[in-house]
Short mmCIF file of C-alpha atoms in Angstrom, two decimals:
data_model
loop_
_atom_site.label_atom_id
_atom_site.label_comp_id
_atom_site.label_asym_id
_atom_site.label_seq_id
_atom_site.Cartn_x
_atom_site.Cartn_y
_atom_site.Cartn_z
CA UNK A 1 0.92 10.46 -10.85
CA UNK A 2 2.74 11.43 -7.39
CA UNK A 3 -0.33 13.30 -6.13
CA UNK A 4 -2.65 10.68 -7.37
CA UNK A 5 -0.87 8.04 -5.54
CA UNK A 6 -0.54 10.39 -2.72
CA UNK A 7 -4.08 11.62 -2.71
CA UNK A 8 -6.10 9.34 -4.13
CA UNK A 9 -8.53 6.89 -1.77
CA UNK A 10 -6.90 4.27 0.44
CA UNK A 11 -7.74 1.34 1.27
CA UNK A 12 -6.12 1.06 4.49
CA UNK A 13 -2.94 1.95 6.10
CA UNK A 14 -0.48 -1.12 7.62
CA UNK A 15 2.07 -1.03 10.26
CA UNK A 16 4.97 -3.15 8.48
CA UNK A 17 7.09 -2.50 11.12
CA UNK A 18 7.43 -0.64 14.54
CA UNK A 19 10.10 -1.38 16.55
CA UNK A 20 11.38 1.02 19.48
CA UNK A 21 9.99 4.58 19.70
CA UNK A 22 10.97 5.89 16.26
CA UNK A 23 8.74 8.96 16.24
CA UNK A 24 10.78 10.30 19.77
CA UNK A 25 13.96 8.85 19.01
CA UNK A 26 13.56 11.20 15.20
CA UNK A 27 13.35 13.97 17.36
CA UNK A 28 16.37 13.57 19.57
CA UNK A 29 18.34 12.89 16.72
CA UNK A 30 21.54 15.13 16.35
CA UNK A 31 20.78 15.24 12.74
CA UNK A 32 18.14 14.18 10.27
CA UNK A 33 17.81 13.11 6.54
CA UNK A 34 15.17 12.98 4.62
CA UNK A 35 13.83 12.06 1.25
CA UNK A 36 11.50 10.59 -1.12
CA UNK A 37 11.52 7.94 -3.87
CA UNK A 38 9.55 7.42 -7.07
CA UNK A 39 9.39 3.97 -8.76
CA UNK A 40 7.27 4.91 -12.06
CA UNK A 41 4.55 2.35 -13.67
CA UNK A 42 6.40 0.34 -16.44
CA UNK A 43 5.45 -1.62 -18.79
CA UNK A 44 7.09 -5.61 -18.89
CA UNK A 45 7.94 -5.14 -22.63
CA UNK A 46 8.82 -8.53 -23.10
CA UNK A 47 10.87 -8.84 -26.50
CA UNK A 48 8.24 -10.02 -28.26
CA UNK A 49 4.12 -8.82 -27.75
CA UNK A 50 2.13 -11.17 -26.58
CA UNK A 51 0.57 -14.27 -28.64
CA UNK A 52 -2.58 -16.95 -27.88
CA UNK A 53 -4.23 -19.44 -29.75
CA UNK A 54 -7.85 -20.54 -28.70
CA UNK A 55 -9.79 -23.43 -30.33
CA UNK A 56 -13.56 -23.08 -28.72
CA UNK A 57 -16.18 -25.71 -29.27
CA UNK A 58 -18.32 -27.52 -26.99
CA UNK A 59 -18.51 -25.78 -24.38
CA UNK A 60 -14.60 -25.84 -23.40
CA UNK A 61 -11.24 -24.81 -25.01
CA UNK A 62 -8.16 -25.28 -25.35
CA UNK A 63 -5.44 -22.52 -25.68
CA UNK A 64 -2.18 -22.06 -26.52
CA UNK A 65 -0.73 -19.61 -24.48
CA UNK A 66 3.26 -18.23 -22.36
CA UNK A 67 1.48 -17.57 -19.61
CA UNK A 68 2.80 -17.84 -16.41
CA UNK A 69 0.07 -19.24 -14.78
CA UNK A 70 -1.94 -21.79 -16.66
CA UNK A 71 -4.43 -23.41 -14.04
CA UNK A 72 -5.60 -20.02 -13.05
CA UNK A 73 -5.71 -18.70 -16.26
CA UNK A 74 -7.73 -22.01 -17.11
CA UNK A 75 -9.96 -21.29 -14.15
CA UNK A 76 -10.49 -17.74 -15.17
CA UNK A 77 -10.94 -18.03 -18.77
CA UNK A 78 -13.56 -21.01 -17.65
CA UNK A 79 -15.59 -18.16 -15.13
CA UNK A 80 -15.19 -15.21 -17.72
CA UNK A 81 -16.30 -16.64 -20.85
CA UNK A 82 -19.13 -19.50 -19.24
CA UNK A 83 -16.68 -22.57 -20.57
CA UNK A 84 -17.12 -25.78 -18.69
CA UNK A 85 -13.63 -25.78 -16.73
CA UNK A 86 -13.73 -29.79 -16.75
CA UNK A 87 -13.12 -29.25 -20.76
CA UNK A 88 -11.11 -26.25 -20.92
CA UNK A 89 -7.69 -27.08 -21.32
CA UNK A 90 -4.38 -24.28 -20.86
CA UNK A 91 -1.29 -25.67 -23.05
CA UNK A 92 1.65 -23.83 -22.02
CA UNK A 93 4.06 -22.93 -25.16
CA UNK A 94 7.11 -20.82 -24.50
CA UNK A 95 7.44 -17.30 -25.26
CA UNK A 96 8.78 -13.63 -25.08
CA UNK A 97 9.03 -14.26 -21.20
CA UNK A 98 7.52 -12.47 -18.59
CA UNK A 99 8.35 -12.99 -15.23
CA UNK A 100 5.54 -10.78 -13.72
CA UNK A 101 2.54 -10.88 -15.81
CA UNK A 102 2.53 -9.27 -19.21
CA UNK A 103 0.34 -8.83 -21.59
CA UNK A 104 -0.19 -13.21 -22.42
CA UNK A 105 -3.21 -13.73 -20.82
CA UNK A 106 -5.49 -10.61 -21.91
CA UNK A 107 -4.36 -12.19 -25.59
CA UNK A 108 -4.83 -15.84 -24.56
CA UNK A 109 -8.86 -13.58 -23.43
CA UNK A 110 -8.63 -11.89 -26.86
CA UNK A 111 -8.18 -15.12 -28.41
CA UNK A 112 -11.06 -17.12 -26.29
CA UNK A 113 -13.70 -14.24 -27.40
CA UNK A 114 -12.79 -14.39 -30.72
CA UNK A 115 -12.81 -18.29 -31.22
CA UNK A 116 -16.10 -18.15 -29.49
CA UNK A 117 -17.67 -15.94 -31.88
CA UNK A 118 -16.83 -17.09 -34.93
CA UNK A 119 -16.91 -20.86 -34.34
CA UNK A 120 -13.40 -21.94 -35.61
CA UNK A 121 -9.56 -21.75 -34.07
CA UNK A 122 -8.63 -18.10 -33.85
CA UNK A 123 -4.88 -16.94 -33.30
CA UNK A 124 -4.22 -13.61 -31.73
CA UNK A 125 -0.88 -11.77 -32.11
CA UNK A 126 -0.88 -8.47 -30.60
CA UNK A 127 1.58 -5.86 -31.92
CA UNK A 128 4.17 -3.81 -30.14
CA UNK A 129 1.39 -0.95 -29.76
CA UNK A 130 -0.94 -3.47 -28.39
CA UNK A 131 1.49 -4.58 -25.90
CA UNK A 132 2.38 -1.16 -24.16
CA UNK A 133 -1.08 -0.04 -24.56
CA UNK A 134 -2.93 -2.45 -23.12
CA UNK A 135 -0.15 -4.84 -20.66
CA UNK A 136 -0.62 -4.32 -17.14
CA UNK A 137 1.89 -2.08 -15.91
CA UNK A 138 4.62 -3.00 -12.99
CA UNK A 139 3.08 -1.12 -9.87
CA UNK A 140 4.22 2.46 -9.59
CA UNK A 141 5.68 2.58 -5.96
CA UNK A 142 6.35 6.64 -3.55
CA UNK A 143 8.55 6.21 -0.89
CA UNK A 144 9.23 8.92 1.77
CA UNK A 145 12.13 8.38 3.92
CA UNK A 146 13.46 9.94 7.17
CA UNK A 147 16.85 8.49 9.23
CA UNK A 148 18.04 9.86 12.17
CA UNK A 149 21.70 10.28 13.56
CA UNK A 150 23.47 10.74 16.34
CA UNK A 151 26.34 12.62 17.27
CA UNK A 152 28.91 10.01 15.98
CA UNK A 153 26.39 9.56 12.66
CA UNK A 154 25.45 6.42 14.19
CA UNK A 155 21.56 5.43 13.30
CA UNK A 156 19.32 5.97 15.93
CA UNK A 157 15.66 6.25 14.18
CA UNK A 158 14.16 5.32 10.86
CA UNK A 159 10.87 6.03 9.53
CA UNK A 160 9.71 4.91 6.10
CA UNK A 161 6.08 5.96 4.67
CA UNK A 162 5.28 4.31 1.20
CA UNK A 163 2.48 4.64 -1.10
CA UNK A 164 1.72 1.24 -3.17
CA UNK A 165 -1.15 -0.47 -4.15
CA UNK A 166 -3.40 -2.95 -2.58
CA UNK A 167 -2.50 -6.39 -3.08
CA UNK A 168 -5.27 -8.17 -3.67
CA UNK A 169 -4.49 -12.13 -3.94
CA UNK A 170 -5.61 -14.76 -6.15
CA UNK A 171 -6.70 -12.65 -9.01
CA UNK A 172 -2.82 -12.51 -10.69
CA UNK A 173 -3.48 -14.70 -13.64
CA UNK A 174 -6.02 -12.47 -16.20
CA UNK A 175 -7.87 -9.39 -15.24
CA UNK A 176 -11.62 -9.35 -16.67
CA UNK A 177 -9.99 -8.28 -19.86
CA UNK A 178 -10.34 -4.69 -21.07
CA UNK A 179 -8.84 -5.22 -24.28
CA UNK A 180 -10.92 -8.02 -24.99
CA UNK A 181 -14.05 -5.43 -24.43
CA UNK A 182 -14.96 -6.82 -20.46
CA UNK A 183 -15.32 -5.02 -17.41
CA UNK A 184 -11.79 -3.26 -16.31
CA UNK A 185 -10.37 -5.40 -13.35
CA UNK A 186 -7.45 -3.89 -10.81
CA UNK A 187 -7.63 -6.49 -8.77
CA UNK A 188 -4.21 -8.07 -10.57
CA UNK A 189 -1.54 -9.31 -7.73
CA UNK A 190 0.69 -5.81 -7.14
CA UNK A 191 3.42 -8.73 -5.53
CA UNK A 192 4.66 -8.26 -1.86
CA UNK A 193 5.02 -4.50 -1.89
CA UNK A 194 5.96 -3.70 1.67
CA UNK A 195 8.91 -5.95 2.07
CA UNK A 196 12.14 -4.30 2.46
CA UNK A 197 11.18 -1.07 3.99
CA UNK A 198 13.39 -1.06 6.60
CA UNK A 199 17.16 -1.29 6.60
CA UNK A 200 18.83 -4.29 7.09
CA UNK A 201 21.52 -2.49 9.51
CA UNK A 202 20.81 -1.94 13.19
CA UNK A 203 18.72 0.55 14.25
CA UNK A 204 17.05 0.70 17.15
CA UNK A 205 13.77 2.71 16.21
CA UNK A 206 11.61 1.40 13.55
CA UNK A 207 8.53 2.29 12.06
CA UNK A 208 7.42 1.54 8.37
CA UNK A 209 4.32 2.45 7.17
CA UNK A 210 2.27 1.53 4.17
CA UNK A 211 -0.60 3.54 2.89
CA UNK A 212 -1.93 1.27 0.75
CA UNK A 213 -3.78 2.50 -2.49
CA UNK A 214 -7.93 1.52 -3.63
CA UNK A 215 -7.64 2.09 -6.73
CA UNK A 216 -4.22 2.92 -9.23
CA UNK A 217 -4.16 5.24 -12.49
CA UNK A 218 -3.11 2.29 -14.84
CA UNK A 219 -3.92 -1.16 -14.59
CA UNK A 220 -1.37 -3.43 -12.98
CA UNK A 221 0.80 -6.33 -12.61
CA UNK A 222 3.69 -7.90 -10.03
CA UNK A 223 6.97 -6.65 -11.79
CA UNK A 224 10.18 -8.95 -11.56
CA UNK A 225 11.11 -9.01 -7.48
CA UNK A 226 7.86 -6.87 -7.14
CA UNK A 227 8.21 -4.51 -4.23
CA UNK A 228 11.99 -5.21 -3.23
CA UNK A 229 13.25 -3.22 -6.03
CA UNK A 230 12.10 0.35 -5.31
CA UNK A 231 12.28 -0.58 -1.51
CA UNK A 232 15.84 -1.59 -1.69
CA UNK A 233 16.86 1.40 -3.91
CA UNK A 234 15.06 3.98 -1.53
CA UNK A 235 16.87 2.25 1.12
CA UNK A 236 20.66 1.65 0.23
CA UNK A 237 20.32 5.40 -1.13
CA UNK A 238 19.47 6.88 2.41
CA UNK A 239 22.10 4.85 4.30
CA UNK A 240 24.87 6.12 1.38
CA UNK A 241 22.81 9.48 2.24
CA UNK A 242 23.89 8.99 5.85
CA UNK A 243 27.44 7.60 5.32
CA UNK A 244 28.05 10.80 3.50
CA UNK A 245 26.24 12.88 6.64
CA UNK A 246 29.01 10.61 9.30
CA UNK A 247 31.90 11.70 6.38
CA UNK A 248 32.28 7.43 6.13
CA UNK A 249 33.66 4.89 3.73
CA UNK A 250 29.84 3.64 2.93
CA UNK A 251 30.77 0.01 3.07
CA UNK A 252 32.32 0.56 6.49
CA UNK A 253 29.20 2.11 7.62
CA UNK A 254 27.26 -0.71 6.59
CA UNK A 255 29.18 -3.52 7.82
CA UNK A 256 29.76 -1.49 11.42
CA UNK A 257 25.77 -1.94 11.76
CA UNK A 258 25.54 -5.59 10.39
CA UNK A 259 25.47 -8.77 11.89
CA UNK A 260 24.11 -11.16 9.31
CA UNK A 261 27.16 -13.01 8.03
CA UNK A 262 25.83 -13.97 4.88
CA UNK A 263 25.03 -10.21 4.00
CA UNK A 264 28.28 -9.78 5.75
CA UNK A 265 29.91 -12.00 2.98
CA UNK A 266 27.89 -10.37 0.29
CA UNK A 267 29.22 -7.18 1.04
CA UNK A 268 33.15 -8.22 1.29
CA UNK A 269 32.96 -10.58 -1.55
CA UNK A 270 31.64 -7.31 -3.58
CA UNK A 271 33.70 -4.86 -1.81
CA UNK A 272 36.93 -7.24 -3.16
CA UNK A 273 35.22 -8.09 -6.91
CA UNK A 274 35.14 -4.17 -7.22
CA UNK A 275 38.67 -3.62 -6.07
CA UNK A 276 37.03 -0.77 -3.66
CA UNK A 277 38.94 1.67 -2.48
CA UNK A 278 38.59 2.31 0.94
CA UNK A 279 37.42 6.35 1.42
CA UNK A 280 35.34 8.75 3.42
CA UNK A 281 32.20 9.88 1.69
CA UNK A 282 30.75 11.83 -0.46
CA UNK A 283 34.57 10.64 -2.14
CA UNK A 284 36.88 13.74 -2.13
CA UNK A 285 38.67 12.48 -5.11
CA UNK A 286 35.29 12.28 -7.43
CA UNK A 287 36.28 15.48 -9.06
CA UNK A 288 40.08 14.71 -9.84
CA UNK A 289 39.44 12.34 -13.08
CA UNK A 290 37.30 9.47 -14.65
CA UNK A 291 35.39 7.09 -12.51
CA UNK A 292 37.03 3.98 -12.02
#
């Protein structure tokens, strides 16, 4: 999957950021850290699979569906299945949960076809199988990361290339079902995938790049806080990278490059919750006993 996402055809590649002259400023740097990052595709797996009811007649519907978004999904069931969208109606019922899209609208699809066909109210349950077979998959994400220091381990350059797929708006609510037997559709809403690329800490030389992906191996769907997850993690794991490069307490080198005081706040409030212990890093004491 890393040399598909790596290799495969892109659709275009986007400056996120580019701030200074991070390519020279990488070069003059007294030391430099690299590495790269690997968010996998996942499935939601909601606790329960997915469920729909559809009741088609007349030329419209109405369905019983958890989906997260009912007046697309309306307008999409409407433009997939020829239903007159004035008499299709989406009736939101609570279920498993899914915040992202899961598997609930391909069975609210499953449900339409079926109703259609036979002529009568249909209910659809799919099973646990169904569900990680067949759910769109949170976007797999490859990050490769490069930070450069200077003498005192002080940041001087960052450069951060990811790999994620194209986000194509508007389509989030149902994919031209493939479980239901339509055309395959990967046009589902990957989420903001390029946000957080960049440290939140000063650093004068900035460049984040996003090479962003055609087509992607599975088919997929915005993940809870799509994007910022693997962004974050990639990150926060570079500057405890460099921390440990400077031989720092890691909260000291974050808060010595931070001048947001509600991130500021964050940070203390956490650093006191945690009772932290104030230390150079990597921690010379990790080998003495259990973590605490």
């Amino acid at each position: 999957l890393v040399d598909a996402v790596r290799k495969g055809p892109m659709d275009r590649d986007q400056q996120v950021t580019n701030r200074g002259d991070a390519p020279a400023a990488m070069n003059g740097a007294v030391r430099k850290l690299s590495g790269t990052f690997l968010w996998p595709n996942q499935s939601h797996a909601s606790m329960g699979p997915s469920c729909a009811v559809a009741d088609v007649r007349n030329g419209g519907a109405t369905v019983w569906s958890s989906t997260q978004g009912p007046h697309a999904l309306r307008q999409n069931l409407a433009r997939v299945f020829g239903l007159d969208v004035a008499k299709t109606r989406v009736v939101f019922l609570d279920g498993a949960g899914s915040y992202g899209s899961n598997g609930n609208d391909d069975a609210a699809a499953d449900a339409v076809l079926l109703s259609k066909q036979v002529g009568a109210p249909v209910r659809v349950q799919w099973m646990r199988h169904d569900e990680h077979g067949w759910d769109p998959k949170g976007p797999q994400q490859l990050l490769d990361v490069r930070a450069g220091l200077d003498a005192s381990g002080k940041l001087v350059a960052w450069e951060t290339e990811m790999w994620v797929p194209t986000n194509k708006q508007g389509q989030r609510a149902m994919p031209a079902s493939e479980h239901a037997g339509l055309a395959n559709d990967q046009g589902q809403n990957a989420g903001l995938m390029t946000q957080n690329g960049e440290p939140p800490y000063e650093v004068a030389n900035v460049r984040v790049t996003a090479h962003l992906n055609q087509t992607t191996p599975l088919r997929i769907s915005n993940l809870r806080a799509p994007g910022k997850i693997a962004n974050v993690f990639a990150v926060e794991a570079m500057i405890d990278q460099a921390a440990a490069a400077a031989k720092m307490d890691p909260i000291e080198y974050r808060t010595r490059g931070l001048t947001d005081p509600r991130a500021l706040a964050v940070i203390n409030r956490a650093k006191e919750m945690f009772g932290w212990d104030t230390r150079p890093s990597p921690n010379p004491g990790a080998d003495a006993g259990p973590v605490k």
